[in-house]
Amino acid sequence: MTEERTVIAIDGPAGSGKSTVAKAVADRLGLEYLDTGAMYRSVAFAAMREGVDPEDTEVVANLSRGLALTVGPDGIVNVDGVDASIEIRGPEVTRAVSIVAANPGVRDEMRRRQREWVAKRNGGVMEGRDIGTVVFPDATLKVYLDASPEVRAARRSKEVTDLSYETVASDLARRDALDQGRTHDPLRAASDAVVIDTSDLTVAEIVDAILGQL
Ligand code: CDP
């Protein structure tokens, strides 16, 4: 008999609380956790390192197919043998990532890897932008986290202490527009997702609300 597979899809914009919540949900359920944003960030990092123009669709898609990439639950990211954990969160990668993520060839490759990751573990908690809509439309539970732009920018600027609130807020607004407006797999809530506005909720409250759906 095959054990029932549990896949929890957590989507939403930057600063909505996805990473913290997804990790806590994974811990509570004894599942592994995958940050798919780190995968798109790694492709952008690799392109910059190779001196490839992020807008060069064909070259970047090819590069993504050949990439040796591991994303650990502890935030440790290895790209072609290099520890890129810090650099993938830096301003250069953050500026380029939405262009790379709009590339359909890159998305095909990342989607393939994400499905393989779940198949190997027979389940998991995955966070991103298109997990419930595209990668796992048959997920056990789909969650869409959101929060007001001000709350999201305030949360993110606490993490990125070397940038001003204004810079962080305008980067978030720019990425929201690119991620929601792109042709391939745009950011949106799946029609059957549980939508949670996290603006006024603590992490524990959000986690309990999610676990209460199972
Ligand atoms: O952590 P933050 O919310 O800033 O972003 P992230 O989750 O690291 O994702 C970085 C970028 O990758 C997003 O702005 C999207 O452009 C892209 N992304 C995507 O297209 N699809 C995913 N499943 C995850 C991320």
PDB file of C-alpha atoms and ligand atoms in Angstrom:
ATOM      1  CA  MET A   1       0.000   0.000   0.000  1.00  0.00           C
ATOM      2  CA  THR A   2       1.386   3.447  -0.804  1.00  0.00           C
ATOM      3  CA  GLU A   3       1.249   6.029   1.932  1.00  0.00           C
ATOM      4  CA  GLU A   4      -0.892   9.095   1.183  1.00  0.00           C
ATOM      5  CA  ARG A   5       1.351  11.935   0.043  1.00  0.00           C
ATOM      6  CA  THR A   6       1.017  15.282   1.890  1.00  0.00           C
ATOM      7  CA  VAL A   7       1.934  18.375  -0.120  1.00  0.00           C
ATOM      8  CA  ILE A   8       1.330  21.809   1.391  1.00  0.00           C
ATOM      9  CA  ALA A   9       1.598  24.699  -1.099  1.00  0.00           C
ATOM     10  CA  ILE A  10       2.204  28.162   0.386  1.00  0.00           C
ATOM     11  CA  ASP A  11       2.167  31.057  -2.070  1.00  0.00           C
ATOM     12  CA  GLY A  12       2.115  34.824  -1.760  1.00  0.00           C
ATOM     13  CA  PRO A  13       4.105  38.014  -2.350  1.00  0.00           C
ATOM     14  CA  ALA A  14       7.369  39.029  -0.649  1.00  0.00           C
ATOM     15  CA  GLY A  15       6.983  39.836   3.033  1.00  0.00           C
ATOM     16  CA  SER A  16       3.708  37.978   3.431  1.00  0.00           C
ATOM     17  CA  GLY A  17       5.337  35.617   5.945  1.00  0.00           C
ATOM     18  CA  LYS A  18       5.723  32.583   3.669  1.00  0.00           C
ATOM     19  CA  SER A  19       9.192  31.399   4.732  1.00  0.00           C
ATOM     20  CA  THR A  20       8.706  31.633   8.489  1.00  0.00           C
ATOM     21  CA  VAL A  21       5.266  30.082   8.305  1.00  0.00           C
ATOM     22  CA  ALA A  22       6.221  27.336   5.831  1.00  0.00           C
ATOM     23  CA  LYS A  23       9.170  26.282   8.026  1.00  0.00           C
ATOM     24  CA  ALA A  24       6.984  26.174  11.147  1.00  0.00           C
ATOM     25  CA  VAL A  25       4.242  24.195   9.369  1.00  0.00           C
ATOM     26  CA  ALA A  26       6.841  21.722   8.051  1.00  0.00           C
ATOM     27  CA  ASP A  27       8.275  21.267  11.573  1.00  0.00           C
ATOM     28  CA  ARG A  28       4.865  20.660  13.087  1.00  0.00           C
ATOM     29  CA  LEU A  29       3.954  18.082  10.428  1.00  0.00           C
ATOM     30  CA  GLY A  30       7.385  16.394  10.308  1.00  0.00           C
ATOM     31  CA  LEU A  31       7.759  17.273   6.625  1.00  0.00           C
ATOM     32  CA  GLU A  32      10.653  18.808   4.728  1.00  0.00           C
ATOM     33  CA  TYR A  33      10.492  22.388   3.498  1.00  0.00           C
ATOM     34  CA  LEU A  34      11.568  23.922   0.183  1.00  0.00           C
ATOM     35  CA  ASP A  35      11.976  27.639  -0.609  1.00  0.00           C
ATOM     36  CA  THR A  36      11.433  27.770  -4.389  1.00  0.00           C
ATOM     37  CA  GLY A  37      12.254  31.496  -4.499  1.00  0.00           C
ATOM     38  CA  ALA A  38      15.829  30.515  -3.587  1.00  0.00           C
ATOM     39  CA  MET A  39      15.913  28.397  -6.762  1.00  0.00           C
ATOM     40  CA  TYR A  40      14.956  31.357  -9.010  1.00  0.00           C
ATOM     41  CA  ARG A  41      17.408  33.531  -7.095  1.00  0.00           C
ATOM     42  CA  SER A  42      20.127  30.928  -7.726  1.00  0.00           C
ATOM     43  CA  VAL A  43      19.529  31.022 -11.481  1.00  0.00           C
ATOM     44  CA  ALA A  44      19.812  34.834 -11.414  1.00  0.00           C
ATOM     45  CA  PHE A  45      23.002  34.509  -9.338  1.00  0.00           C
ATOM     46  CA  ALA A  46      24.497  32.006 -11.820  1.00  0.00           C
ATOM     47  CA  ALA A  47      23.648  34.246 -14.791  1.00  0.00           C
ATOM     48  CA  MET A  48      25.353  37.238 -13.164  1.00  0.00           C
ATOM     49  CA  ARG A  49      28.372  35.163 -12.219  1.00  0.00           C
ATOM     50  CA  GLU A  50      28.740  33.914 -15.788  1.00  0.00           C
ATOM     51  CA  GLY A  51      28.340  37.441 -17.150  1.00  0.00           C
ATOM     52  CA  VAL A  52      25.117  36.461 -18.931  1.00  0.00           C
ATOM     53  CA  ASP A  53      22.460  39.119 -19.549  1.00  0.00           C
ATOM     54  CA  PRO A  54      19.417  38.092 -17.409  1.00  0.00           C
ATOM     55  CA  GLU A  55      17.188  39.166 -20.334  1.00  0.00           C
ATOM     56  CA  ASP A  56      18.840  36.666 -22.713  1.00  0.00           C
ATOM     57  CA  THR A  57      16.026  34.107 -22.547  1.00  0.00           C
ATOM     58  CA  GLU A  58      17.649  31.222 -24.418  1.00  0.00           C
ATOM     59  CA  VAL A  59      21.045  31.429 -22.740  1.00  0.00           C
ATOM     60  CA  VAL A  60      19.558  31.765 -19.241  1.00  0.00           C
ATOM     61  CA  ALA A  61      17.145  28.842 -19.834  1.00  0.00           C
ATOM     62  CA  ASN A  62      20.071  26.673 -20.990  1.00  0.00           C
ATOM     63  CA  LEU A  63      22.153  27.713 -18.016  1.00  0.00           C
ATOM     64  CA  SER A  64      19.299  26.761 -15.645  1.00  0.00           C
ATOM     65  CA  ARG A  65      19.131  23.242 -17.143  1.00  0.00           C
ATOM     66  CA  GLY A  66      22.816  22.610 -16.473  1.00  0.00           C
ATOM     67  CA  LEU A  67      22.907  24.068 -12.963  1.00  0.00           C
ATOM     68  CA  ALA A  68      24.018  21.928  -9.985  1.00  0.00           C
ATOM     69  CA  LEU A  69      21.704  23.410  -7.383  1.00  0.00           C
ATOM     70  CA  THR A  70      20.855  22.440  -3.818  1.00  0.00           C
ATOM     71  CA  VAL A  71      18.577  24.405  -1.509  1.00  0.00           C
ATOM     72  CA  GLY A  72      18.703  23.173   2.087  1.00  0.00           C
ATOM     73  CA  PRO A  73      16.009  23.654   4.766  1.00  0.00           C
ATOM     74  CA  ASP A  74      18.526  25.712   6.763  1.00  0.00           C
ATOM     75  CA  GLY A  75      18.787  28.344   3.989  1.00  0.00           C
ATOM     76  CA  ILE A  76      22.127  27.003   2.733  1.00  0.00           C
ATOM     77  CA  VAL A  77      22.163  27.266  -1.043  1.00  0.00           C
ATOM     78  CA  ASN A  78      24.861  25.759  -3.239  1.00  0.00           C
ATOM     79  CA  VAL A  79      25.162  26.762  -6.890  1.00  0.00           C
ATOM     80  CA  ASP A  80      27.687  24.858  -9.012  1.00  0.00           C
ATOM     81  CA  GLY A  81      29.806  24.100  -5.954  1.00  0.00           C
ATOM     82  CA  VAL A  82      29.707  27.672  -4.591  1.00  0.00           C
ATOM     83  CA  ASP A  83      27.937  28.636  -1.352  1.00  0.00           C
ATOM     84  CA  ALA A  84      25.568  31.352  -2.606  1.00  0.00           C
ATOM     85  CA  SER A  85      23.392  31.553   0.547  1.00  0.00           C
ATOM     86  CA  ILE A  86      24.238  35.198   1.252  1.00  0.00           C
ATOM     87  CA  GLU A  87      24.621  36.520  -2.293  1.00  0.00           C
ATOM     88  CA  ILE A  88      21.252  35.227  -3.530  1.00  0.00           C
ATOM     89  CA  ARG A  89      19.591  37.573  -0.988  1.00  0.00           C
ATOM     90  CA  GLY A  90      21.644  40.599  -2.057  1.00  0.00           C
ATOM     91  CA  PRO A  91      20.328  43.644  -3.965  1.00  0.00           C
ATOM     92  CA  GLU A  92      21.826  42.651  -7.380  1.00  0.00           C
ATOM     93  CA  VAL A  93      20.109  39.268  -7.419  1.00  0.00           C
ATOM     94  CA  THR A  94      16.891  40.775  -6.025  1.00  0.00           C
ATOM     95  CA  ARG A  95      16.894  43.271  -8.898  1.00  0.00           C
ATOM     96  CA  ALA A  96      17.374  40.576 -11.576  1.00  0.00           C
ATOM     97  CA  VAL A  97      15.319  37.701 -10.190  1.00  0.00           C
ATOM     98  CA  SER A  98      11.876  38.653 -11.509  1.00  0.00           C
ATOM     99  CA  ILE A  99      13.249  38.875 -15.068  1.00  0.00           C
ATOM    100  CA  VAL A 100      14.789  35.427 -14.772  1.00  0.00           C
ATOM    101  CA  ALA A 101      11.580  34.080 -13.175  1.00  0.00           C
ATOM    102  CA  ALA A 102       9.502  35.332 -16.132  1.00  0.00           C
ATOM    103  CA  ASN A 103      11.531  33.090 -18.469  1.00  0.00           C
ATOM    104  CA  PRO A 104       9.349  30.078 -19.466  1.00  0.00           C
ATOM    105  CA  GLY A 105      12.376  27.820 -20.072  1.00  0.00           C
ATOM    106  CA  VAL A 106      13.658  28.523 -16.560  1.00  0.00           C
ATOM    107  CA  ARG A 107      10.193  27.919 -15.081  1.00  0.00           C
ATOM    108  CA  ASP A 108       9.873  24.556 -16.876  1.00  0.00           C
ATOM    109  CA  GLU A 109      13.185  23.434 -15.451  1.00  0.00           C
ATOM    110  CA  MET A 110      12.470  24.656 -11.896  1.00  0.00           C
ATOM    111  CA  ARG A 111       8.993  23.073 -11.954  1.00  0.00           C
ATOM    112  CA  ARG A 112      10.531  19.742 -13.015  1.00  0.00           C
ATOM    113  CA  ARG A 113      13.034  19.922 -10.146  1.00  0.00           C
ATOM    114  CA  GLN A 114      10.352  20.913  -7.627  1.00  0.00           C
ATOM    115  CA  ARG A 115       8.161  17.936  -8.582  1.00  0.00           C
ATOM    116  CA  GLU A 116      11.169  15.637  -8.377  1.00  0.00           C
ATOM    117  CA  TRP A 117      11.982  17.011  -4.909  1.00  0.00           C
ATOM    118  CA  VAL A 118       8.488  16.098  -3.655  1.00  0.00           C
ATOM    119  CA  ALA A 119       8.507  12.702  -5.380  1.00  0.00           C
ATOM    120  CA  LYS A 120      11.763  11.768  -3.600  1.00  0.00           C
ATOM    121  CA  ARG A 121      10.300  12.617  -0.202  1.00  0.00           C
ATOM    122  CA  ASN A 122       6.723  11.570  -0.851  1.00  0.00           C
ATOM    123  CA  GLY A 123       5.537  15.047   0.172  1.00  0.00           C
ATOM    124  CA  GLY A 124       6.688  18.308   1.710  1.00  0.00           C
ATOM    125  CA  VAL A 125       5.914  21.952   2.356  1.00  0.00           C
ATOM    126  CA  MET A 126       6.778  24.157  -0.609  1.00  0.00           C
ATOM    127  CA  GLU A 127       6.609  27.945  -0.716  1.00  0.00           C
ATOM    128  CA  GLY A 128       6.667  30.213  -3.754  1.00  0.00           C
ATOM    129  CA  ARG A 129       4.468  32.074  -6.204  1.00  0.00           C
ATOM    130  CA  ASP A 130       2.919  29.328  -8.370  1.00  0.00           C
ATOM    131  CA  ILE A 131       2.998  26.187  -6.223  1.00  0.00           C
ATOM    132  CA  GLY A 132      -0.776  25.854  -5.765  1.00  0.00           C
ATOM    133  CA  THR A 133      -1.647  27.098  -9.251  1.00  0.00           C
ATOM    134  CA  VAL A 134       0.941  25.327 -11.433  1.00  0.00           C
ATOM    135  CA  VAL A 135       3.473  23.096  -9.687  1.00  0.00           C
ATOM    136  CA  PHE A 136       1.050  21.137  -7.448  1.00  0.00           C
ATOM    137  CA  PRO A 137      -2.520  21.901  -8.529  1.00  0.00           C
ATOM    138  CA  ASP A 138      -3.504  18.715  -6.617  1.00  0.00           C
ATOM    139  CA  ALA A 139      -1.757  19.722  -3.348  1.00  0.00           C
ATOM    140  CA  THR A 140      -3.272  18.443  -0.105  1.00  0.00           C
ATOM    141  CA  LEU A 141      -3.676  22.047   1.056  1.00  0.00           C
ATOM    142  CA  LYS A 142      -3.114  25.356  -0.725  1.00  0.00           C
ATOM    143  CA  VAL A 143      -2.500  28.505   1.255  1.00  0.00           C
ATOM    144  CA  TYR A 144      -2.158  32.042  -0.090  1.00  0.00           C
ATOM    145  CA  LEU A 145      -0.615  34.478   2.375  1.00  0.00           C
ATOM    146  CA  ASP A 146      -1.006  38.196   1.858  1.00  0.00           C
ATOM    147  CA  ALA A 147      -0.524  41.398   3.857  1.00  0.00           C
ATOM    148  CA  SER A 148      -0.749  45.113   3.181  1.00  0.00           C
ATOM    149  CA  PRO A 149       2.167  46.586   1.180  1.00  0.00           C
ATOM    150  CA  GLU A 150       3.169  48.692   4.226  1.00  0.00           C
ATOM    151  CA  VAL A 151       3.312  45.708   6.578  1.00  0.00           C
ATOM    152  CA  ARG A 152       5.249  43.640   4.039  1.00  0.00           C
ATOM    153  CA  ALA A 153       7.777  46.429   3.442  1.00  0.00           C
ATOM    154  CA  ALA A 154       8.190  46.966   7.201  1.00  0.00           C
ATOM    155  CA  ARG A 155       8.846  43.250   7.754  1.00  0.00           C
ATOM    156  CA  ARG A 156      11.342  43.049   4.915  1.00  0.00           C
ATOM    157  CA  SER A 157      13.218  46.195   5.933  1.00  0.00           C
ATOM    158  CA  LYS A 158      13.753  44.699   9.405  1.00  0.00           C
ATOM    159  CA  GLU A 159      15.576  41.813   7.692  1.00  0.00           C
ATOM    160  CA  VAL A 160      17.513  43.966   5.208  1.00  0.00           C
ATOM    161  CA  THR A 161      18.954  46.496   7.601  1.00  0.00           C
ATOM    162  CA  ASP A 162      21.374  48.133   5.130  1.00  0.00           C
ATOM    163  CA  LEU A 163      18.598  49.461   2.842  1.00  0.00           C
ATOM    164  CA  SER A 164      16.128  52.242   3.657  1.00  0.00           C
ATOM    165  CA  TYR A 165      12.426  51.509   4.134  1.00  0.00           C
ATOM    166  CA  GLU A 166      11.691  53.478   0.926  1.00  0.00           C
ATOM    167  CA  THR A 167      14.119  51.376  -1.137  1.00  0.00           C
ATOM    168  CA  VAL A 168      12.686  48.132   0.217  1.00  0.00           C
ATOM    169  CA  ALA A 169       9.088  49.297  -0.329  1.00  0.00           C
ATOM    170  CA  SER A 170       9.729  50.324  -3.922  1.00  0.00           C
ATOM    171  CA  ASP A 171      11.538  47.039  -4.677  1.00  0.00           C
ATOM    172  CA  LEU A 172       8.562  45.100  -3.301  1.00  0.00           C
ATOM    173  CA  ALA A 173       6.086  47.115  -5.372  1.00  0.00           C
ATOM    174  CA  ARG A 174       8.189  46.621  -8.510  1.00  0.00           C
ATOM    175  CA  ARG A 175       8.478  42.850  -7.947  1.00  0.00           C
ATOM    176  CA  ASP A 176       4.748  42.528  -7.114  1.00  0.00           C
ATOM    177  CA  ALA A 177       3.919  44.154 -10.457  1.00  0.00           C
ATOM    178  CA  LEU A 178       6.361  41.959 -12.420  1.00  0.00           C
ATOM    179  CA  ASP A 179       5.334  38.727 -10.643  1.00  0.00           C
ATOM    180  CA  GLN A 180       1.603  39.409 -10.985  1.00  0.00           C
ATOM    181  CA  GLY A 181       1.764  40.771 -14.517  1.00  0.00           C
ATOM    182  CA  ARG A 182       3.965  38.164 -16.196  1.00  0.00           C
ATOM    183  CA  THR A 183       2.572  35.833 -18.881  1.00  0.00           C
ATOM    184  CA  HIS A 184       3.880  32.554 -17.465  1.00  0.00           C
ATOM    185  CA  ASP A 185       2.620  31.375 -14.067  1.00  0.00           C
ATOM    186  CA  PRO A 186       1.855  34.810 -12.594  1.00  0.00           C
ATOM    187  CA  LEU A 187       1.470  35.255  -8.845  1.00  0.00           C
ATOM    188  CA  ARG A 188      -2.172  34.704  -7.897  1.00  0.00           C
ATOM    189  CA  ALA A 189      -4.191  32.713  -5.400  1.00  0.00           C
ATOM    190  CA  ALA A 190      -5.485  29.342  -6.637  1.00  0.00           C
ATOM    191  CA  SER A 191      -9.300  29.298  -6.709  1.00  0.00           C
ATOM    192  CA  ASP A 192      -9.267  26.617  -3.980  1.00  0.00           C
ATOM    193  CA  ALA A 193      -6.563  28.217  -1.796  1.00  0.00           C
ATOM    194  CA  VAL A 194      -7.168  29.296   1.788  1.00  0.00           C
ATOM    195  CA  VAL A 195      -6.378  33.020   1.678  1.00  0.00           C
ATOM    196  CA  ILE A 196      -4.978  34.495   4.903  1.00  0.00           C
ATOM    197  CA  ASP A 197      -4.274  38.187   5.441  1.00  0.00           C
ATOM    198  CA  THR A 198      -1.327  38.064   7.839  1.00  0.00           C
ATOM    199  CA  SER A 199      -1.108  41.848   8.470  1.00  0.00           C
ATOM    200  CA  ASP A 200      -2.418  41.602  12.034  1.00  0.00           C
ATOM    201  CA  LEU A 201      -1.599  37.995  12.881  1.00  0.00           C
ATOM    202  CA  THR A 202       1.313  36.473  14.788  1.00  0.00           C
ATOM    203  CA  VAL A 203       3.273  33.586  13.265  1.00  0.00           C
ATOM    204  CA  ALA A 204       1.693  31.175  15.776  1.00  0.00           C
ATOM    205  CA  GLU A 205      -1.806  32.340  14.775  1.00  0.00           C
ATOM    206  CA  ILE A 206      -1.070  31.841  11.073  1.00  0.00           C
ATOM    207  CA  VAL A 207       0.421  28.383  11.647  1.00  0.00           C
ATOM    208  CA  ASP A 208      -2.587  27.334  13.743  1.00  0.00           C
ATOM    209  CA  ALA A 209      -4.980  28.635  11.077  1.00  0.00           C
ATOM    210  CA  ILE A 210      -3.186  26.527   8.457  1.00  0.00           C
ATOM    211  CA  LEU A 211      -2.981  23.359  10.552  1.00  0.00           C
ATOM    212  CA  GLY A 212      -6.654  23.781  11.391  1.00  0.00           C
ATOM    213  CA  GLN A 213      -7.446  23.265   7.690  1.00  0.00           C
ATOM    214  CA  LEU A 214      -5.966  19.742   7.612  1.00  0.00           C
TER     215      LEU A 214
HETATM  216  O1  CDP B   1      11.782  36.110  -0.336  1.00  0.00           O
HETATM  217  P1  CDP B   1      11.034  36.973  -1.299  1.00  0.00           P
HETATM  218  O2  CDP B   1       9.601  36.875  -1.012  1.00  0.00           O
HETATM  219  O3  CDP B   1      11.622  38.306  -1.458  1.00  0.00           O
HETATM  220  O4  CDP B   1      11.145  36.367  -2.720  1.00  0.00           O
HETATM  221  P2  CDP B   1      11.486  34.879  -3.067  1.00  0.00           P
HETATM  222  O5  CDP B   1      10.445  33.963  -2.536  1.00  0.00           O
HETATM  223  O6  CDP B   1      12.905  34.627  -2.709  1.00  0.00           O
HETATM  224  O7  CDP B   1      11.324  34.892  -4.664  1.00  0.00           O
HETATM  225  C1  CDP B   1      12.131  35.718  -5.447  1.00  0.00           C
HETATM  226  C2  CDP B   1      11.489  35.864  -6.806  1.00  0.00           C
HETATM  227  O8  CDP B   1      11.460  34.588  -7.443  1.00  0.00           O
HETATM  228  C3  CDP B   1      10.056  36.337  -6.819  1.00  0.00           C
HETATM  229  O9  CDP B   1       9.968  37.750  -6.825  1.00  0.00           O
HETATM  230  C4  CDP B   1       9.541  35.741  -8.142  1.00  0.00           C
HETATM  231  O10 CDP B   1       9.894  36.565  -9.232  1.00  0.00           O
HETATM  232  C5  CDP B   1      10.318  34.454  -8.250  1.00  0.00           C
HETATM  233  N1  CDP B   1       9.565  33.238  -7.879  1.00  0.00           N
HETATM  234  C6  CDP B   1       8.725  32.669  -8.813  1.00  0.00           C
HETATM  235  O11 CDP B   1       8.545  33.213  -9.891  1.00  0.00           O
HETATM  236  N2  CDP B   1       8.088  31.508  -8.557  1.00  0.00           N
HETATM  237  C7  CDP B   1       8.258  30.881  -7.387  1.00  0.00           C
HETATM  238  N3  CDP B   1       7.629  29.723  -7.154  1.00  0.00           N
HETATM  239  C8  CDP B   1       9.088  31.459  -6.402  1.00  0.00           C
HETATM  240  C9  CDP B   1       9.728  32.652  -6.664  1.00  0.00           C
END
